[in-house]
XYZ file of C-alpha atoms in Angstrom:
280
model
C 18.426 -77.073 109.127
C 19.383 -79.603 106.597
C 15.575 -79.672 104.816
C 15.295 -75.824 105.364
C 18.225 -75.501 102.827
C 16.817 -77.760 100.749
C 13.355 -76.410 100.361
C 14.299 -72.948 100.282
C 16.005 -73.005 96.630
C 12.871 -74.976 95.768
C 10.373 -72.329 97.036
C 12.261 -69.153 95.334
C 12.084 -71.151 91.835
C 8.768 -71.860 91.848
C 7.696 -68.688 92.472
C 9.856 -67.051 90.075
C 8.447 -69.688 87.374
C 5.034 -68.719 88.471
C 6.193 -64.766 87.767
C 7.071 -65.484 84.829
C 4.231 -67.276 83.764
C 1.556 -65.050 85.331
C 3.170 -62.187 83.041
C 3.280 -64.178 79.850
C -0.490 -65.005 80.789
C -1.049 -61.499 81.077
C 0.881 -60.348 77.838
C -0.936 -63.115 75.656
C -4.459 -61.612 77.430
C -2.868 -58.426 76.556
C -2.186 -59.423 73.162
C -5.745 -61.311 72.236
C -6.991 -57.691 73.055
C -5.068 -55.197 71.017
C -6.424 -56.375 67.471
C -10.096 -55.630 68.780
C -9.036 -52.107 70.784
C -6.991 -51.295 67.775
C -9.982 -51.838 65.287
C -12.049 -49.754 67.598
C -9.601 -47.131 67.494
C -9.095 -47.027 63.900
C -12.938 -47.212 63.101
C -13.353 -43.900 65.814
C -10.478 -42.247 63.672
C -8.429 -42.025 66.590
C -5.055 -42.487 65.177
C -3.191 -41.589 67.930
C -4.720 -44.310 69.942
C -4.516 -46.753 66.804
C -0.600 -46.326 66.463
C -0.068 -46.857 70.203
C -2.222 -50.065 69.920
C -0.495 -50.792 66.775
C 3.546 -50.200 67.976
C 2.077 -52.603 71.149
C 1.172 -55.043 68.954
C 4.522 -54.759 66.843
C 6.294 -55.708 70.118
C 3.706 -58.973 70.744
C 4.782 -60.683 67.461
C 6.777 -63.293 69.053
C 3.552 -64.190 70.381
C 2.536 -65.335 66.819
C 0.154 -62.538 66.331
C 0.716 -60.695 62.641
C 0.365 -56.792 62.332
C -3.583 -56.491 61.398
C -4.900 -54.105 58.554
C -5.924 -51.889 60.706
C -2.251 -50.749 61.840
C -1.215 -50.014 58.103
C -4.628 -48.172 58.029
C -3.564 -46.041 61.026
C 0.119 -45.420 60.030
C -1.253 -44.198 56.633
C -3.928 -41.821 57.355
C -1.475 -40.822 60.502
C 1.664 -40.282 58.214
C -0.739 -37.956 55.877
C -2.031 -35.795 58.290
C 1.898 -35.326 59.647
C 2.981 -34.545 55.844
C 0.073 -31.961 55.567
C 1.038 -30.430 59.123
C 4.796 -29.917 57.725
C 5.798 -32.244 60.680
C 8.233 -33.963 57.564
C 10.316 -35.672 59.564
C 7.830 -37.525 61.605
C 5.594 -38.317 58.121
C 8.206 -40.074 56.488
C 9.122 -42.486 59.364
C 5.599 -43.451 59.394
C 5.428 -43.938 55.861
C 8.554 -45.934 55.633
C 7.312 -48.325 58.762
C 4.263 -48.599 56.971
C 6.225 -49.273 53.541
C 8.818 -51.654 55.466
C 6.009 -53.761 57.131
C 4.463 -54.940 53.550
C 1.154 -54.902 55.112
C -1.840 -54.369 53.133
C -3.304 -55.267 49.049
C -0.545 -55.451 46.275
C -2.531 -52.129 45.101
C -2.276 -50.357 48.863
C 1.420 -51.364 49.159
C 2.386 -50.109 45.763
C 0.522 -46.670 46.534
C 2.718 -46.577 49.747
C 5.622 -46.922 48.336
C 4.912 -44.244 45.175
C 3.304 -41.797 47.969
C 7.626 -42.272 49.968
C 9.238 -41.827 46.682
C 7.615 -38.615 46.155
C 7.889 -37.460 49.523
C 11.580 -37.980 49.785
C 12.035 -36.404 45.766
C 10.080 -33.318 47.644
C 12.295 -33.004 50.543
C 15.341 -33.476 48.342
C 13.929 -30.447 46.233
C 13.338 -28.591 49.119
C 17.136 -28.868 50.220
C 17.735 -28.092 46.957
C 16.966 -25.092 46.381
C 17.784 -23.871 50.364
C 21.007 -24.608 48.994
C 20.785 -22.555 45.983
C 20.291 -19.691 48.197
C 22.915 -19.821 50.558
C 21.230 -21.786 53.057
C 23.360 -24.837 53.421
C 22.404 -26.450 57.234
C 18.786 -25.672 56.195
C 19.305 -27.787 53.547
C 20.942 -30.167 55.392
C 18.316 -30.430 57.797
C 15.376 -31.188 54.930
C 17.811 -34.295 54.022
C 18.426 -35.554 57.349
C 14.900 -37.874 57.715
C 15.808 -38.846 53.937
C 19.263 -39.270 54.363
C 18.479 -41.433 58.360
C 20.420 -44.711 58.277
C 22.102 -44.778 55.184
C 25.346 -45.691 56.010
C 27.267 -44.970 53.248
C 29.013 -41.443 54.528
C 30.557 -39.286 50.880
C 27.584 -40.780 48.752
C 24.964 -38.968 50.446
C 23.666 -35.597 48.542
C 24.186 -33.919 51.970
C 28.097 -34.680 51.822
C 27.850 -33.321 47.999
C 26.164 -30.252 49.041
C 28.766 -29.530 51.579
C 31.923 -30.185 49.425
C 30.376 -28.449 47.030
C 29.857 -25.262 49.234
C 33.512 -25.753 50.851
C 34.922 -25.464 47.369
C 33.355 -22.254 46.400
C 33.995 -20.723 49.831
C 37.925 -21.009 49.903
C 37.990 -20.444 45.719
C 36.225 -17.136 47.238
C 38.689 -16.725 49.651
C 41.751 -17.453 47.389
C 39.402 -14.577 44.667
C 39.917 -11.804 47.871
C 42.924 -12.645 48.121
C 44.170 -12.170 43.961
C 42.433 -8.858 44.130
C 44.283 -7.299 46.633
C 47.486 -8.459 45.206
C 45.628 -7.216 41.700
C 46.564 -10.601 40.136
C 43.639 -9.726 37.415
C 43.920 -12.442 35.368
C 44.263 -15.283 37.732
C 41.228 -13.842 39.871
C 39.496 -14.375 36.764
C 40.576 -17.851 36.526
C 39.082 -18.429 40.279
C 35.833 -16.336 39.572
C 35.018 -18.743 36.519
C 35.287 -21.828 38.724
C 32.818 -20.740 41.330
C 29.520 -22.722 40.376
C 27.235 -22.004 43.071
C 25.030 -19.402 42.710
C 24.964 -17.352 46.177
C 28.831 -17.385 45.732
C 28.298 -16.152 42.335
C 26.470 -13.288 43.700
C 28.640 -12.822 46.695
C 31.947 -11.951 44.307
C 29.928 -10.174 41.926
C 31.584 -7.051 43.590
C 35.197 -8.524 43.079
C 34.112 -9.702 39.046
C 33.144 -5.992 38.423
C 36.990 -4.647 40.207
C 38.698 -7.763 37.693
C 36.873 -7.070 34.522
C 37.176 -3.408 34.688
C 41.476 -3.838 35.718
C 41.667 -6.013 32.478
C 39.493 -3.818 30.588
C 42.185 -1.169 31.976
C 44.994 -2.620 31.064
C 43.916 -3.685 27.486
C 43.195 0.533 26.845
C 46.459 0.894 28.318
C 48.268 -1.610 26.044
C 46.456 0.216 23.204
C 47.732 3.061 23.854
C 51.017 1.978 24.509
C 51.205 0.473 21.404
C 51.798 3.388 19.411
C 55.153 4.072 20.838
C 54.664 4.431 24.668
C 55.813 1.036 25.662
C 59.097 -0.268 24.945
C 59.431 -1.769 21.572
C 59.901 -5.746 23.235
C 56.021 -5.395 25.060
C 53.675 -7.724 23.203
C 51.165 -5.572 20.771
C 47.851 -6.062 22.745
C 45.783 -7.305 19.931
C 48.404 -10.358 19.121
C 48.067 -11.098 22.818
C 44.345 -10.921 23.236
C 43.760 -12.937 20.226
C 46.243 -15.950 21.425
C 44.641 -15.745 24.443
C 40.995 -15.505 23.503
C 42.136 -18.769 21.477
C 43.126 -20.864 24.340
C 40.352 -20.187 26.546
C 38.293 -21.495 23.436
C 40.315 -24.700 23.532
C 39.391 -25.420 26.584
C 41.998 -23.591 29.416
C 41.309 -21.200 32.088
C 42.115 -17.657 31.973
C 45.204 -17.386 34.119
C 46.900 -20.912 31.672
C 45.337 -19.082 28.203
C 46.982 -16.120 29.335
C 50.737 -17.690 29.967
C 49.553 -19.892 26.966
C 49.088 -17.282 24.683
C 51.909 -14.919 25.873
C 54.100 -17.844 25.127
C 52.503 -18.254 21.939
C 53.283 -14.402 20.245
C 56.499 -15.014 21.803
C 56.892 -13.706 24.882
C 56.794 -14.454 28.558
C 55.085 -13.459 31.640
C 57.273 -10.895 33.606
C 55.647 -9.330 37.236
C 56.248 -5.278 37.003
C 55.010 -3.891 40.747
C 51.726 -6.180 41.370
C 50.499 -6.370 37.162
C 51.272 -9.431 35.036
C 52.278 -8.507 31.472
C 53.647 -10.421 28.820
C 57.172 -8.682 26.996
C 59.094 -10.488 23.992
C 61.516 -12.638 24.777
């Protein structure tokens, strides 16, 4: 019982040493094959087979075995045909294994890295201008292969696209808002600061309501100022000019207009939901 305890230990270690060598045996048989299969494929033009082959090989390299011509080859002419297909996503990861692996002349590698560059400019255009129609996730989407790994989360165009778009949405918001409470002048404060364009268009409805109401109450103030108004209302043209000045040196419409009510001497009083400026 004694030696059957002893040999037993004994008998499962060598044949787990013998498993393990028969498979390295096999993977290095494995391994002295893939170079020739994957030439074959590549000089058949059958990529598919060439990149399997190839990501095989990729996985051998502790073996000592470097990643042969013919894998860059495949990767290349694979990566093209994705691009062309508008699989984008797929394309680029190609190209940037293929520009990551530095396989290939000084002349090919330099290509492959000119060829990513103006993919990824492409894709960023693409997002671009899906953005500059309204289309934010699309846009989002084109930049998420360019955007893959970067770890750097509020430096990415994709976060600038999106706090750019959350802006204009609530300054849209907060534009609905002054225009029911016809609060003309600070609307048009919030209208100038929207700088997307499909917002733009989207409160093109609400800049017609505010620059007619101003346009309004300027007539009225003309024609108030020939006796209508009390005498302590600030003429219209004084008012208009001081305001007209500020907003050249630089202030928004709502501050130029309690700038330049302040500057003819008055101040801003609320009468029902209009804003006008009275002498002090």
């Amino acid at each position: 019982m004694a030696l059957r305890r002893h040999t037993l230990p004994r008998y499962w270690l060598g044949l787990t040493l013998g498993g393990v060598a028969l498979l390295c045996g096999a993977a290095y048989l494995w391994e002295q094959q893939l170079p020739l299969r994957l030439r074959e494929a590549a000089r058949r033009g059958d990529l598919d087979a060439c990149l399997r082959y190839g990501e095989q090989l990729a996985a051998l390299r502790w073996l000592g075995q470097k990643a042969p011509l013919e894998q860059a080859y495949c990767r290349r002419q694979q990566a093209q045909r994705l691009w062309e297909l508008g699989q984008l996503a797929d394309a680029l990861r190609l190209q940037e294994q293929l520009v990551n692996s530095g396989v290939g002349t000084p002349g090919d590698r330099q290509e492959d890295q000119q060829r990513l560059m103006v993919w990824r400019d492409q894709l960023r255009n693409q997002a671009l201008t899906l953005f500059r129609q309204g289309d934010l996730e699309g846009a989002i989407s084109k930049l998420t292969p360019v955007e893959q790994g970067d770890g750097r989360p509020g430096t990415r165009l994709s976060d600038n696209l999106r706090e750019t778009w959350n802006r204009n949405r609530l300054n849209h918001e907060r534009l609905i808002e002054l225009v029911e409470r016809k609060r003309w002048w600070e609307a048009l404060s919030v209208l100038n600061q929207l700088d997307h364009p499909w917002w733009q268009r989207k409160a093109l409805p609400e800049r017609q309501a505010v620059e007619a109401s101003i346009d309004a109450l300027r007539d009225r103030e003309d024609h108030h100022s020939h006796g209508d108004l009390p005498a302590h209302t600030v003429p219209e043209s004084e008012l208009d000019a001081a305001v007209q000045q500020r907003i050249r040196m630089g202030l928004e419409p709502w501050k130029a207009f309690l700038a330049g009510c302040a500057d003819v001497g008055g101040s801003v009083e609320e009468e029902g939901p209009e804003s006008l400026c009275r002498r002090r």
